[in-house]
Each structure stands twice: as structure tokens, then as C-alpha cells.
Amino acid sequence: MTETLKTKPRVLSGIQPSGNLTIGNYLGALKQWVEVQQEYDCFYCVVDLHAITTPQDPAELRQKSRESAAIYIASGIDPEISTIFVQSQIPAHSELAWMLTCMAPLGWLQRMTQFKDKATKQAQDSIGAGLLNYPALMAADILLYHADLVPVGDDQRQHLEFTRDLAQRFNHLYGETFTLPQVMTPKAGARVMGLDNPTAKMSKSEDAENHAVFLLDDLSRARKKFMRAVTDSHREIRFSDHPDRAGINNLLTIYQAITNESTLDIETGFADKGYGDLKKAVAESVADTLAPLQKKYFELMDEAGYLDSVLKLGREKAAAIANDTLKLAQDRMGFLPPS
Ligand code: AQP
């Protein structure tokens, strides 16, 4: 079994190419991905099969899939160290997802917060069954690679618990097959909220003009979004869990996630400042992060053939592991092997 061939503990994570990647995706996921890549054997995938759980335009999905892979590299993922690939190019993901779907109790799936949130945004008769089964596909993504650690934002915690429960169920019914993964969320930035509504998670598929800052936003546009961020009528600049202070708390959280400064240092630094100063400081810290990322991104996209070669190599490396695990799981479940 591939588990025994590991040279280092393994990491698996992915982002849906369901729109333009946001600073929420960066602070919740990508930044952690970069931080762990020396210590772990990392597999980062563009999860296009997840993206189609809500309707996608085919041309745009293809374009966003390439864009996402390039953003992974531009954010600091080194394709010489980590494996970058596109989920749909490895059929083992869909095959194991079906096997796991058949074992997933409906009640577990119906309890998932993300399903409930996304389902309420769509007309009842247009909700695809894939939206409900999404966590079984995510479990397949993780379990195929025997991942030890999954760096994600806070919203994915519940899906990780589901993955562990399902892996345990499979191991119990069919014998030890899958590794139980641990979740990893960042200390700051695990849940970046919308700038227009700081009580809702910042999402790439939310349409409102001032909701999200995108990683490829023109920098002056990104700055303007911060200057327009919803705050409150208080004056104090402090971290707070109080719903009234959600806007300020969100700006401080973004600032902390970018600068890695302590809570005390940040609060002391802004003690005699106003909300306008805070917005400017956050906008500048984000712009300083996005400027080199965007430069690298455009260079990569201009380099003919480079991205395709990274994705080809990634696919080959990932498929070798995924196919081995799938074979093992199929054997355990009792499938007749091809003669
Ligand atoms: N606002 C956020 N704060 C912190 N982390 C976040 N992530 C997403 N939004 C935030 C993390 O990014 C990774 C990839 O997420 P995803 O695209 O696979 O799915 P999602 O969580 O549903 O992200 P979006 O942006 O909200 O996508 P849409 O709008 O298409 O549903 C995950 O690790 C996630 O935690």
C-alpha cells in the first residue's frame, strides 16, 4: 500500500476554480500551503469536480482552472517541491467518491453547514445532488493520498470531521485502508468575512461589488474596497467577538494574518488612530502581498507551455498514488479485478 512508501508525512488540499480567488482563499488556505511545503510531501489540486456542484460556464471553468493553478505557483507553491494537479484529470477521485458516497449516511450529509448554506441560495428544484454529496468527494480527494494533514480555512473543518468518520467506517467494515487526516487552520485568517457584510464569510462566488478582494484585483481597486469596508459607529480599534464589532474585527484579523504581528502589538499600534488609518494600513499590507503575487502570475501566464508542463508532471505523480489506493479500496470492497 502506498502509505508505506511515504518519505515524509503528506498534505492534501484544494481550491474550487468556481470564480476569482479571494484573499479569504489566500489567508485561509494558500498561505498555509506555502508554509508547510518544506516539511511535508504536498499535493495541491484544482478541484474542478467540486466547482460543478454549482452551475459553471464551461469556457470559464477551463479558464479559471488554469488561472487557479498559476495562482498557486504565484503565491509561492514551488512545483519542484509540491505536486500541483487538476482533480478531474485523475478519474480515481470520481471513482472513490462514488464508493464513499454509497457508504455515507444521508443524515451526515444533510447536517453539513456548507450544504445548508449553499442550498438556501438556490431554488429547491435546481439544487444538484452533487452539492449534497460534495463531502464524499472531498473525502476521496484526501484519502486517495493517505494525507496526514489538510490545511484549510475554518469553513472546511466540518468536512474534515466527516472525512475522518467515513474513513473510520470504511476501515472498520473492510479492514485498515485509509489514513485518518488531521485538519490544520491558520491562527489568524481562518475565516475572512465579506467587506460589505462582515457577518458572512468572504466567498468568491458572491456577486456584490464590495464583498471580496480578489487576488488579481487591480491594486487601486483593492485599496478602494478596503476604504469602503463596513465598520461601526464605535471608535476603539480592538479585536472583538461582539457581532457589532465584526467589521473592525475582520479588518484587524486580515491585518494580523498578513503581518503576523501579535494582538497586543496591533492594538497598541492603533490605540490613538482612527478607522480610516486602520483601513489604509490593511489596504497597504494586502497590496504589498498582492503586488509580487500578481507580477509572478502574469509572468507565468506569458510563459508558453510552462503551466501545462507543471500540470502534466503533477497529474502523473498524483495518479500513481491515487490509482494504487483506489485499487486497494476496490479490492477491499470486493470488486472483481480485470483479468
Ligand atoms: N473567507 C474565507 N476565509 C478563510 N478561508 C477561506 N476559504 C474560502 N473562503 C475563505 C478557504 O479556501 C479554501 C478553498 O475554498 P473553496 O474554494 O474550495 O471552497 P469555499 O470554502 O466554498 O470557498 P469560497 O470562496 O466560498 O468558494 P465558493 O464561493 O465557490 O463557494 C478552503 O480551504 C477554504 O476553507
mmCIF file of C-alpha atoms in Angstrom, residues 152-278:
data_model
loop_
_atom_site.group_PDB
_atom_site.id
_atom_site.type_symbol
_atom_site.label_atom_id
_atom_site.label_comp_id
_atom_site.label_asym_id
_atom_site.label_seq_id
_atom_site.Cartn_x
_atom_site.Cartn_y
_atom_site.Cartn_z
ATOM 1 C CA VAL A 152 -7.919 24.637 5.087
ATOM 2 C CA GLY A 153 -9.991 27.578 6.305
ATOM 3 C CA ASP A 154 -12.412 27.221 9.186
ATOM 4 C CA ASP A 155 -15.421 26.533 6.931
ATOM 5 C CA GLN A 156 -13.937 23.174 5.900
ATOM 6 C CA ARG A 157 -13.471 21.822 9.442
ATOM 7 C CA GLN A 158 -16.795 20.010 9.404
ATOM 8 C CA HIS A 159 -15.960 18.316 6.088
ATOM 9 C CA LEU A 160 -12.678 17.125 7.586
ATOM 10 C CA GLU A 161 -14.504 15.552 10.514
ATOM 11 C CA PHE A 162 -16.825 13.901 8.008
ATOM 12 C CA THR A 163 -13.769 12.553 6.129
ATOM 13 C CA ARG A 164 -12.337 11.057 9.309
ATOM 14 C CA ASP A 165 -15.686 9.490 10.242
ATOM 15 C CA LEU A 166 -16.108 7.992 6.791
ATOM 16 C CA ALA A 167 -12.525 6.667 6.702
ATOM 17 C CA GLN A 168 -13.063 5.072 10.094
ATOM 18 C CA ARG A 169 -16.285 3.484 8.885
ATOM 19 C CA PHE A 170 -14.534 2.060 5.809
ATOM 20 C CA ASN A 171 -11.586 0.772 7.856
ATOM 21 C CA HIS A 172 -13.965 -0.835 10.326
ATOM 22 C CA LEU A 173 -16.053 -2.555 7.626
ATOM 23 C CA TYR A 174 -13.302 -3.586 5.208
ATOM 24 C CA GLY A 175 -10.024 -3.533 7.155
ATOM 25 C CA GLU A 176 -7.355 -0.825 7.629
ATOM 26 C CA THR A 177 -7.182 1.041 4.316
ATOM 27 C CA PHE A 178 -7.189 4.792 4.860
ATOM 28 C CA THR A 179 -5.125 7.194 6.960
ATOM 29 C CA LEU A 180 -7.171 9.467 9.248
ATOM 30 C CA PRO A 181 -6.199 13.062 8.367
ATOM 31 C CA GLN A 182 -5.768 15.982 10.770
ATOM 32 C CA VAL A 183 -7.117 19.425 9.994
ATOM 33 C CA MET A 184 -4.836 22.478 10.059
ATOM 34 C CA THR A 185 -6.287 26.008 10.216
ATOM 35 C CA PRO A 186 -4.284 29.239 10.498
ATOM 36 C CA LYS A 187 -4.085 31.169 13.796
ATOM 37 C CA ALA A 188 -5.302 34.317 12.025
ATOM 38 C CA GLY A 189 -7.340 34.459 8.831
ATOM 39 C CA ALA A 190 -9.132 31.121 9.189
ATOM 40 C CA ARG A 191 -12.405 32.905 8.426
ATOM 41 C CA VAL A 192 -12.145 36.142 6.481
ATOM 42 C CA MET A 193 -15.501 37.897 6.310
ATOM 43 C CA GLY A 194 -17.106 39.912 3.498
ATOM 44 C CA LEU A 195 -16.096 43.580 3.458
ATOM 45 C CA ASP A 196 -19.675 44.582 2.655
ATOM 46 C CA ASN A 197 -21.168 42.267 5.283
ATOM 47 C CA PRO A 198 -18.727 41.198 7.996
ATOM 48 C CA THR A 199 -21.156 38.633 9.387
ATOM 49 C CA ALA A 200 -20.906 36.497 6.201
ATOM 50 C CA LYS A 201 -17.827 34.572 5.023
ATOM 51 C CA MET A 202 -15.956 36.179 2.121
ATOM 52 C CA SER A 203 -16.746 33.978 -0.902
ATOM 53 C CA LYS A 204 -15.504 34.070 -4.469
ATOM 54 C CA SER A 205 -18.971 33.338 -5.847
ATOM 55 C CA GLU A 206 -20.695 36.205 -4.037
ATOM 56 C CA ASP A 207 -21.596 38.894 -6.599
ATOM 57 C CA ALA A 208 -21.775 42.111 -4.550
ATOM 58 C CA GLU A 209 -19.233 44.665 -5.819
ATOM 59 C CA ASN A 210 -17.561 45.372 -2.487
ATOM 60 C CA HIS A 211 -17.807 41.904 -0.959
ATOM 61 C CA ALA A 212 -14.414 40.360 -1.729
ATOM 62 C CA VAL A 213 -10.883 41.439 -2.580
ATOM 63 C CA PHE A 214 -9.644 39.189 -5.372
ATOM 64 C CA LEU A 215 -6.026 38.149 -5.671
ATOM 65 C CA LEU A 216 -5.904 39.539 -9.205
ATOM 66 C CA ASP A 217 -7.755 42.779 -8.426
ATOM 67 C CA ASP A 218 -6.108 45.909 -9.726
ATOM 68 C CA LEU A 219 -4.347 47.255 -6.598
ATOM 69 C CA SER A 220 -6.085 50.618 -6.601
ATOM 70 C CA ARG A 221 -9.422 48.800 -6.803
ATOM 71 C CA ALA A 222 -8.426 46.525 -3.924
ATOM 72 C CA ARG A 223 -7.463 49.566 -1.815
ATOM 73 C CA LYS A 224 -10.808 51.228 -2.556
ATOM 74 C CA LYS A 225 -12.685 48.130 -1.398
ATOM 75 C CA PHE A 226 -10.932 48.328 1.969
ATOM 76 C CA MET A 227 -11.651 52.046 2.305
ATOM 77 C CA ARG A 228 -15.357 51.257 1.745
ATOM 78 C CA ALA A 229 -15.437 48.303 4.161
ATOM 79 C CA VAL A 230 -18.417 48.262 6.529
ATOM 80 C CA THR A 231 -17.404 49.146 10.112
ATOM 81 C CA ASP A 232 -19.475 50.535 13.017
ATOM 82 C CA SER A 233 -20.109 53.714 14.982
ATOM 83 C CA HIS A 234 -17.666 52.953 17.810
ATOM 84 C CA ARG A 235 -14.162 54.427 17.885
ATOM 85 C CA GLU A 236 -11.975 51.832 19.604
ATOM 86 C CA ILE A 237 -9.721 49.644 17.454
ATOM 87 C CA ARG A 238 -9.692 46.300 19.245
ATOM 88 C CA PHE A 239 -10.185 42.633 18.368
ATOM 89 C CA SER A 240 -13.673 41.590 19.498
ATOM 90 C CA ASP A 241 -16.130 38.702 19.082
ATOM 91 C CA HIS A 242 -19.100 41.019 19.507
ATOM 92 C CA PRO A 243 -21.329 40.981 16.379
ATOM 93 C CA ASP A 244 -21.462 44.817 16.400
ATOM 94 C CA ARG A 245 -17.685 44.934 16.020
ATOM 95 C CA ALA A 246 -17.470 42.328 13.262
ATOM 96 C CA GLY A 247 -16.256 44.813 10.611
ATOM 97 C CA ILE A 248 -13.327 46.128 12.675
ATOM 98 C CA ASN A 249 -12.508 42.648 13.909
ATOM 99 C CA ASN A 250 -12.367 41.424 10.295
ATOM 100 C CA LEU A 251 -10.002 44.232 9.238
ATOM 101 C CA LEU A 252 -7.758 43.571 12.239
ATOM 102 C CA THR A 253 -7.798 39.836 11.503
ATOM 103 C CA ILE A 254 -6.755 40.395 7.882
ATOM 104 C CA TYR A 255 -4.001 42.730 9.063
ATOM 105 C CA GLN A 256 -2.782 40.175 11.607
ATOM 106 C CA ALA A 257 -2.871 37.314 9.110
ATOM 107 C CA ILE A 258 -0.725 39.315 6.701
ATOM 108 C CA THR A 259 1.731 40.880 9.156
ATOM 109 C CA ASN A 260 1.924 38.036 11.733
ATOM 110 C CA GLU A 261 2.046 40.721 14.481
ATOM 111 C CA SER A 262 0.719 39.902 17.955
ATOM 112 C CA THR A 263 -2.728 41.047 19.084
ATOM 113 C CA LEU A 264 -1.149 43.301 21.716
ATOM 114 C CA ASP A 265 1.254 44.955 19.268
ATOM 115 C CA ILE A 266 -1.530 45.599 16.774
ATOM 116 C CA GLU A 267 -3.926 47.053 19.347
ATOM 117 C CA THR A 268 -1.159 49.214 20.829
ATOM 118 C CA GLY A 269 -0.143 50.401 17.370
ATOM 119 C CA PHE A 270 -3.689 51.543 16.569
ATOM 120 C CA ALA A 271 -4.530 52.850 20.075
ATOM 121 C CA ASP A 272 -4.600 56.525 19.065
ATOM 122 C CA LYS A 273 -5.625 56.028 15.455
ATOM 123 C CA GLY A 274 -8.987 56.208 13.666
ATOM 124 C CA TYR A 275 -10.874 53.742 11.452
ATOM 125 C CA GLY A 276 -9.558 55.477 8.304
ATOM 126 C CA ASP A 277 -5.968 54.796 9.428
ATOM 127 C CA LEU A 278 -6.769 51.137 10.059
#
